[in-house]
PDB file of C-alpha atoms in Angstrom:
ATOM      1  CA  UNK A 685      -6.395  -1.696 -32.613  1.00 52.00           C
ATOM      2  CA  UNK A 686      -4.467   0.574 -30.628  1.00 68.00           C
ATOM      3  CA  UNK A 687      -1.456  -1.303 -28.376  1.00 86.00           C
ATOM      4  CA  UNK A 688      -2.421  -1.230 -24.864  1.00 95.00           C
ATOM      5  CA  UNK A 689       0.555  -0.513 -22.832  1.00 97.00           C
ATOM      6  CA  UNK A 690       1.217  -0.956 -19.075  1.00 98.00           C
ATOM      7  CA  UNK A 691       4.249  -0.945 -17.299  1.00 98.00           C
ATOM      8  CA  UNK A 692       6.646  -0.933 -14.344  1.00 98.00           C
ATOM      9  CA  UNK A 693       9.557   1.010 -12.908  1.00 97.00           C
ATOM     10  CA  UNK A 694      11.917  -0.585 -10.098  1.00 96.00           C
ATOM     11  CA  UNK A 695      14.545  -2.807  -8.881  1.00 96.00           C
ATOM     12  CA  UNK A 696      14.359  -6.419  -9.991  1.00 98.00           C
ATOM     13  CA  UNK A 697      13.547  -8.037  -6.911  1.00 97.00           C
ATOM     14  CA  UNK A 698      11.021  -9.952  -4.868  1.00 96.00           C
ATOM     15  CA  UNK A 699       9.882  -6.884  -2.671  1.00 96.00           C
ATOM     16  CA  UNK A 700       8.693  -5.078  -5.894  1.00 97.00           C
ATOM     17  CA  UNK A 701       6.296  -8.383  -7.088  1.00 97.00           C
ATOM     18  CA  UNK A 702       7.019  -8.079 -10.242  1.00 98.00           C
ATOM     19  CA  UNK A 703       6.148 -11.915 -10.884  1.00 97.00           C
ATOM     20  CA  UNK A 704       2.456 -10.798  -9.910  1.00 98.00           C
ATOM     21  CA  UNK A 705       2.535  -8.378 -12.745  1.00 98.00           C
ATOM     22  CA  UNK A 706       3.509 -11.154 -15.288  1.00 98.00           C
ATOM     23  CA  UNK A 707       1.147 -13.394 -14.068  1.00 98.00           C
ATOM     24  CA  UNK A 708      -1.602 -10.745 -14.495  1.00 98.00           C
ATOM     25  CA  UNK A 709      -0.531 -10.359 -18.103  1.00 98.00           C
ATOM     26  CA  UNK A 710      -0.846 -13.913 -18.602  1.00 98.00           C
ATOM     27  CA  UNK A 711      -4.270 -14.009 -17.164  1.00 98.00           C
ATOM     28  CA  UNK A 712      -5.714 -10.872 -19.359  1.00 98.00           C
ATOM     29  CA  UNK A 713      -4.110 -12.830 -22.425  1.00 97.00           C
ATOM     30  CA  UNK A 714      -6.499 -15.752 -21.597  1.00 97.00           C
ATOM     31  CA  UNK A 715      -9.053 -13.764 -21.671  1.00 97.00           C
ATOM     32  CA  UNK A 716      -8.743 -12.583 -25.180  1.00 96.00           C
ATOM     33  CA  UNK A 717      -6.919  -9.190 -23.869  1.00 95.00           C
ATOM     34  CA  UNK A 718      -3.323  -8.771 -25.408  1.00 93.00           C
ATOM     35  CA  UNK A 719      -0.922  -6.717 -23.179  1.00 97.00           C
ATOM     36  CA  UNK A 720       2.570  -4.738 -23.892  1.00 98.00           C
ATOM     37  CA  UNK A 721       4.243  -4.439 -20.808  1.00 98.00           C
ATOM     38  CA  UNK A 722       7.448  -2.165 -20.201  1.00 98.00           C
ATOM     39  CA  UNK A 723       9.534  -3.601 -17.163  1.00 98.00           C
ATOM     40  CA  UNK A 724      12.505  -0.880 -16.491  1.00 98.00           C
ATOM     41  CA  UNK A 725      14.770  -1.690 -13.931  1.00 97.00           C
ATOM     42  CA  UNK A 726      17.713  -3.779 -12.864  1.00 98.00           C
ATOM     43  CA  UNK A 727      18.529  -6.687 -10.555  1.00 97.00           C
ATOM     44  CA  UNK A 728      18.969 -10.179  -9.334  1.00 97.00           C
ATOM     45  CA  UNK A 729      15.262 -11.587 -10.150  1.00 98.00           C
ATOM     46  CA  UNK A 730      15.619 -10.415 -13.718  1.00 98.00           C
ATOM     47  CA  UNK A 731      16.609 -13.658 -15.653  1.00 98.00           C
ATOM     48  CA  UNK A 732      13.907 -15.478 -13.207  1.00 98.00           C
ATOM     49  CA  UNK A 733      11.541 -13.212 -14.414  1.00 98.00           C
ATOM     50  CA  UNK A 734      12.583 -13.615 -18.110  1.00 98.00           C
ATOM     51  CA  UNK A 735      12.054 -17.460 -17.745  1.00 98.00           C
ATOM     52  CA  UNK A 736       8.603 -17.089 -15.954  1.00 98.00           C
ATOM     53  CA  UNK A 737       7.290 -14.662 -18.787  1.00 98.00           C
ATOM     54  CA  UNK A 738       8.542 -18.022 -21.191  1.00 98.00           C
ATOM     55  CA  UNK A 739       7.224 -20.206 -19.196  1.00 98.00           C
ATOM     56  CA  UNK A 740       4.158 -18.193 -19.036  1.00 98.00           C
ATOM     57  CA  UNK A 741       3.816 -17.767 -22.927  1.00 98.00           C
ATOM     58  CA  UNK A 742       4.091 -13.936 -22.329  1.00 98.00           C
ATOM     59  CA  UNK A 743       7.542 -13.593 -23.421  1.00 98.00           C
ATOM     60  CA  UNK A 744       6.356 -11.411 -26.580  1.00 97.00           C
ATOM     61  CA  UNK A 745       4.450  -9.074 -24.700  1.00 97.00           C
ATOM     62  CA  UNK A 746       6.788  -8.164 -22.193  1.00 98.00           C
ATOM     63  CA  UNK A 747       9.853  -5.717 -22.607  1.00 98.00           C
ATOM     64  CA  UNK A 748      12.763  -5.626 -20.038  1.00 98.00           C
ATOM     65  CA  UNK A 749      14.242  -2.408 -20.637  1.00 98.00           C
ATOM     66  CA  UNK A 750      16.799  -2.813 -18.088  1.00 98.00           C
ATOM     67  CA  UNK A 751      18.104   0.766 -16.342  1.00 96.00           C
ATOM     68  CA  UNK A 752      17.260   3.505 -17.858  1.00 95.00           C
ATOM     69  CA  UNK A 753      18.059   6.976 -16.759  1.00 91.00           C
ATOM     70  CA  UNK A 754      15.249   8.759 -17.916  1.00 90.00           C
ATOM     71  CA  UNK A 755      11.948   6.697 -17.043  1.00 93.00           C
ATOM     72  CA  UNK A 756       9.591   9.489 -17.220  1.00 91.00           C
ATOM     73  CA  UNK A 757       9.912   9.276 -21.008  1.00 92.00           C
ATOM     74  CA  UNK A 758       8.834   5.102 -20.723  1.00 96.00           C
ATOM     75  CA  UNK A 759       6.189   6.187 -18.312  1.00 96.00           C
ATOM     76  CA  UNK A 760       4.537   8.566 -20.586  1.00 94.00           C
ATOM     77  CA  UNK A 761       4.141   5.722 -22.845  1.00 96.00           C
ATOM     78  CA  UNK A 762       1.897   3.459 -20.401  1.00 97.00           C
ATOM     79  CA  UNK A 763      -1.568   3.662 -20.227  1.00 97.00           C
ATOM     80  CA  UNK A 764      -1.633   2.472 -16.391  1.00 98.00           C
ATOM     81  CA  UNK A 765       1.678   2.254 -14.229  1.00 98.00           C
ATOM     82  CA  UNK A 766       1.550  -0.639 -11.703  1.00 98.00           C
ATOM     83  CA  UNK A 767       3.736  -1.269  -8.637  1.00 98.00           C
ATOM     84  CA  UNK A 768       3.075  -4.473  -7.171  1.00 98.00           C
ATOM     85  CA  UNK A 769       5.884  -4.411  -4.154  1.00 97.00           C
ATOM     86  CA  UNK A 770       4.767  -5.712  -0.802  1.00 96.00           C
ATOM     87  CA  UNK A 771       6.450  -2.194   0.431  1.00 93.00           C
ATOM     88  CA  UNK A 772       7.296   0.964  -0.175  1.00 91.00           C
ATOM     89  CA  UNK A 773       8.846   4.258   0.939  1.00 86.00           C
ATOM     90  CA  UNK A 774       7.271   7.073  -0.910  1.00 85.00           C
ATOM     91  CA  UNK A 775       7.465   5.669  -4.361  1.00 88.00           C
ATOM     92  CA  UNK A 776       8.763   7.906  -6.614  1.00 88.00           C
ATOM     93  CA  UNK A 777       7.470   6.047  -9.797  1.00 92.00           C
ATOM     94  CA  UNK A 778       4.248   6.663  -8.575  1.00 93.00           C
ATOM     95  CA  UNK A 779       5.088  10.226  -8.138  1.00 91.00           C
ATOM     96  CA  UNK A 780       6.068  10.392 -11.693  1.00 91.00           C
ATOM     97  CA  UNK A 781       3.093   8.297 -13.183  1.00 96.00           C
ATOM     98  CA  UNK A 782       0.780  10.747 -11.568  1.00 94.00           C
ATOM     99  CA  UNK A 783       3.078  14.194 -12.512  1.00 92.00           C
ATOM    100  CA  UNK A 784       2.274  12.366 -16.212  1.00 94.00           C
ATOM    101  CA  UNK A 785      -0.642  11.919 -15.579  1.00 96.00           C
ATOM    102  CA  UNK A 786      -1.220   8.201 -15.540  1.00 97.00           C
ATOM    103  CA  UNK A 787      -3.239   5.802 -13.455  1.00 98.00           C
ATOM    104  CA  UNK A 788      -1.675   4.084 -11.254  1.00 98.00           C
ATOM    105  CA  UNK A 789      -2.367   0.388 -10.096  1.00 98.00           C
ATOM    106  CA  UNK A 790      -0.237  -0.594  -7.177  1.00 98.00           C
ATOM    107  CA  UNK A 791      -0.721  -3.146  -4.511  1.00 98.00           C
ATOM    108  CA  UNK A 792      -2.620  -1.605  -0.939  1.00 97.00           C
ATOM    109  CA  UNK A 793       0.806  -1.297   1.351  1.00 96.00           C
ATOM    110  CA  UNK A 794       2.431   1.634   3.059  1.00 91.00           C
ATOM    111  CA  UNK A 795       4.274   4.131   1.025  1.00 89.00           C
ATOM    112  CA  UNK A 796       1.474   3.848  -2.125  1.00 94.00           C
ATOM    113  CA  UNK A 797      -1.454   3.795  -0.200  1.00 93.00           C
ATOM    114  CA  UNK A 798      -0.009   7.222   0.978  1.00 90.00           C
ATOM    115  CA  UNK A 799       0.271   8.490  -2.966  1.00 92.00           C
ATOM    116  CA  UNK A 800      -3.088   6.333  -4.842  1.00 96.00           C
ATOM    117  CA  UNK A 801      -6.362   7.403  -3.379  1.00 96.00           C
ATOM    118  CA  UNK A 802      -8.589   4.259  -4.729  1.00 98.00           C
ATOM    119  CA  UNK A 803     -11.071   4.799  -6.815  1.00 98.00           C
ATOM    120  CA  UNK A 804      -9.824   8.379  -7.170  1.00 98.00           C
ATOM    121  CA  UNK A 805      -6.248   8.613  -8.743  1.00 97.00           C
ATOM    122  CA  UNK A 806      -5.897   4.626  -9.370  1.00 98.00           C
ATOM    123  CA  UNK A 807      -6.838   1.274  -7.655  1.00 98.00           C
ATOM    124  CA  UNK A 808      -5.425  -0.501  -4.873  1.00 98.00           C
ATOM    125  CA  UNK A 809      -5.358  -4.268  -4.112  1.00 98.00           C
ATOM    126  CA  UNK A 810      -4.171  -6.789  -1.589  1.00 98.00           C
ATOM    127  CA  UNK A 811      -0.489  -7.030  -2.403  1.00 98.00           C
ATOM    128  CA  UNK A 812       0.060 -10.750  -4.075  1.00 97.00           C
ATOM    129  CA  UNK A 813      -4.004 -11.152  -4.509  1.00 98.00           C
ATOM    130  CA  UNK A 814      -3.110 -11.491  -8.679  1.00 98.00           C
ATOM    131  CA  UNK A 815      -7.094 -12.094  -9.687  1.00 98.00           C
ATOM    132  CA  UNK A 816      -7.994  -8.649  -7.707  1.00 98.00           C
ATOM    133  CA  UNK A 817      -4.625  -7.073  -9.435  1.00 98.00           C
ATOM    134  CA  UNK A 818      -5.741  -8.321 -12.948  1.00 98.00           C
ATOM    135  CA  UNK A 819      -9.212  -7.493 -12.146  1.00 98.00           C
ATOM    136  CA  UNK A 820      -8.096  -3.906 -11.545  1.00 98.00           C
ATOM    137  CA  UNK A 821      -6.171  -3.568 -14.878  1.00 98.00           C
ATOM    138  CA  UNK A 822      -8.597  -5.132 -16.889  1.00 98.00           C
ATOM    139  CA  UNK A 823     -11.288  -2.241 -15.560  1.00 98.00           C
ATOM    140  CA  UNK A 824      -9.010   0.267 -16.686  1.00 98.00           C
ATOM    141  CA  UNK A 825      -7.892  -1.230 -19.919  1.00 97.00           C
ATOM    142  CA  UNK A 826     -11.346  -1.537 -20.631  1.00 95.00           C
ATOM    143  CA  UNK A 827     -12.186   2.102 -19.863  1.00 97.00           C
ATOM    144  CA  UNK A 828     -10.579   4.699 -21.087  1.00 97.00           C
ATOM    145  CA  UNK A 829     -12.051   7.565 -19.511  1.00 98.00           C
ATOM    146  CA  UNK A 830     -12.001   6.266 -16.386  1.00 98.00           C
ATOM    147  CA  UNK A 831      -8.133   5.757 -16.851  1.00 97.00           C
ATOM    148  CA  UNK A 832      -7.969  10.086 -18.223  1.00 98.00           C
ATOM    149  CA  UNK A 833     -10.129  11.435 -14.897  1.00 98.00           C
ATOM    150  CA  UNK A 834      -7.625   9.389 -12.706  1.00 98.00           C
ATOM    151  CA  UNK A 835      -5.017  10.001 -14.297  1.00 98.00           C
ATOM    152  CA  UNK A 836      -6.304  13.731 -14.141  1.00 98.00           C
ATOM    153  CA  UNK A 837      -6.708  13.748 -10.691  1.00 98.00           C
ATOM    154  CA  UNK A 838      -3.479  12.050  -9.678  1.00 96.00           C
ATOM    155  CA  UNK A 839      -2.154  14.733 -11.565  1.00 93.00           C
ATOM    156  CA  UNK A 840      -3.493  17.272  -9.454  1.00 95.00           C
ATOM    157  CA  UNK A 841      -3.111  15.230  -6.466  1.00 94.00           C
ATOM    158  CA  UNK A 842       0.817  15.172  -6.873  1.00 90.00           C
ATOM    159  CA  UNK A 843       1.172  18.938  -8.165  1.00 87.00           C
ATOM    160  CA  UNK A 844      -1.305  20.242  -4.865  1.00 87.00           C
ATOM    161  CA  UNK A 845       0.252  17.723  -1.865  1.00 85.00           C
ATOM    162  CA  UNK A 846       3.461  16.376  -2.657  1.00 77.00           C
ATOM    163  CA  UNK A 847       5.469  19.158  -4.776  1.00 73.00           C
ATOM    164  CA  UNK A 848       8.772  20.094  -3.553  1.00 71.00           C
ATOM    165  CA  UNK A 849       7.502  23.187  -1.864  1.00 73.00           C
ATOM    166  CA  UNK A 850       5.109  21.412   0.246  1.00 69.00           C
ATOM    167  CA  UNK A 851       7.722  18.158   0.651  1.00 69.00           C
ATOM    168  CA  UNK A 852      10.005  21.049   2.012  1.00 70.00           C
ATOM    169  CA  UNK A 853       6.974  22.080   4.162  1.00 72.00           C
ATOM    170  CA  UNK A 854       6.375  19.300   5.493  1.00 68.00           C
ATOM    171  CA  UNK A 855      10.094  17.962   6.412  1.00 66.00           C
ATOM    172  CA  UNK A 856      10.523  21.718   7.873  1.00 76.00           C
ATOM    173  CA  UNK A 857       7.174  21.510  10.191  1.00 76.00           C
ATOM    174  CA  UNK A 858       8.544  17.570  10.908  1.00 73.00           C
ATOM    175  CA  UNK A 859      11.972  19.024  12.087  1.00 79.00           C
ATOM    176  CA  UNK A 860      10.543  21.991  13.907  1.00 78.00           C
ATOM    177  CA  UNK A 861       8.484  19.524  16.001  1.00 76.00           C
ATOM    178  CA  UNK A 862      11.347  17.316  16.458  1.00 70.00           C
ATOM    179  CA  UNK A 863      13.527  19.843  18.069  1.00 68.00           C
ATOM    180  CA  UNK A 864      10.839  20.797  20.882  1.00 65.00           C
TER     181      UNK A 864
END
């Protein structure tokens, strides 16, 4: 069987939900579905997270990478990236899971509702809903070619609306209207 890898990019803290993630993992390995997931990033919730993914029995499964400079190269590995924060700028990781073309599973808030079109280039759910989060990786686990046309179309998504010409565009038209 091939490894099924998912992962996540991001500071180590409670904003990014990365205890959500875990718990998700724990629930699709109850159900029979074994998991590798890639946690990159840095900060003061990892050794709580490291004793929750014990204390979940998940400790095997999941990787903490720690910072690492190049995460495009991690990212390319995953077969869904997830961002489970409960908000968000623009994410950039999202930016990047889409440029490589990978779905993306992140939770329905500001910033990556803006990037995910649901259905379309990934899924969204209720940030800290972890049955509707699992349920959404388990569909795309399951399915691989619904995982390649959203990753696809992310692809394009990110390459058409949010390359640096048109992120130039767009701050330029911003500033223009700011300065009438």
């Amino acid at each position: 069987t091939t490894e099924l890898i998912i992962g996540t990019v991001g500071q180590l803290t409670v904003r990014k939900g990365v205890l959500h993630l875990l718990r998700a993992v724990a629930h699709l390995k109850s159900e029979g579905m074994l998991v590798t997931c890639l946690i990159l990033g840095e900060g003061p919730q990892r050794s709580e997270l490291e004793v929750l993914a014990l204390h979940l029995g998940i400790a095997e499964q999941v990787i903490f990478l720690g910072f690492q400079s190049l995460p495009l190269a991690w990212i390319q590995r995953m077969y869904i990236c997830v961002l489970c924060s409960s908000k968000e700028g623009l994410p950039r990781v999202v930016i990047e899971a889409m440029l490589t073309s990978k779905p993306v599973v992140g939770s329905d808030v500001t910033g990556t509702r803006e990037l995910v079109v649901h259905e379309e280039t990934g899924l969204l759910y209720e940030y800290g809903n972890i049955p509707a989060l699992t349920a959404a990786l388990r569909r795309l686990l399951f399915d691989t070619e619904l995982r390649q046309r959203m990753g696809n179309a992310g692809h394009s998504r990110v390459v058409e609306h949010f390359s640096i010409e048109a992120y130039v565009a767009g701050v330029s038209k911003v500033l223009a209207g700011a300065a009438q």
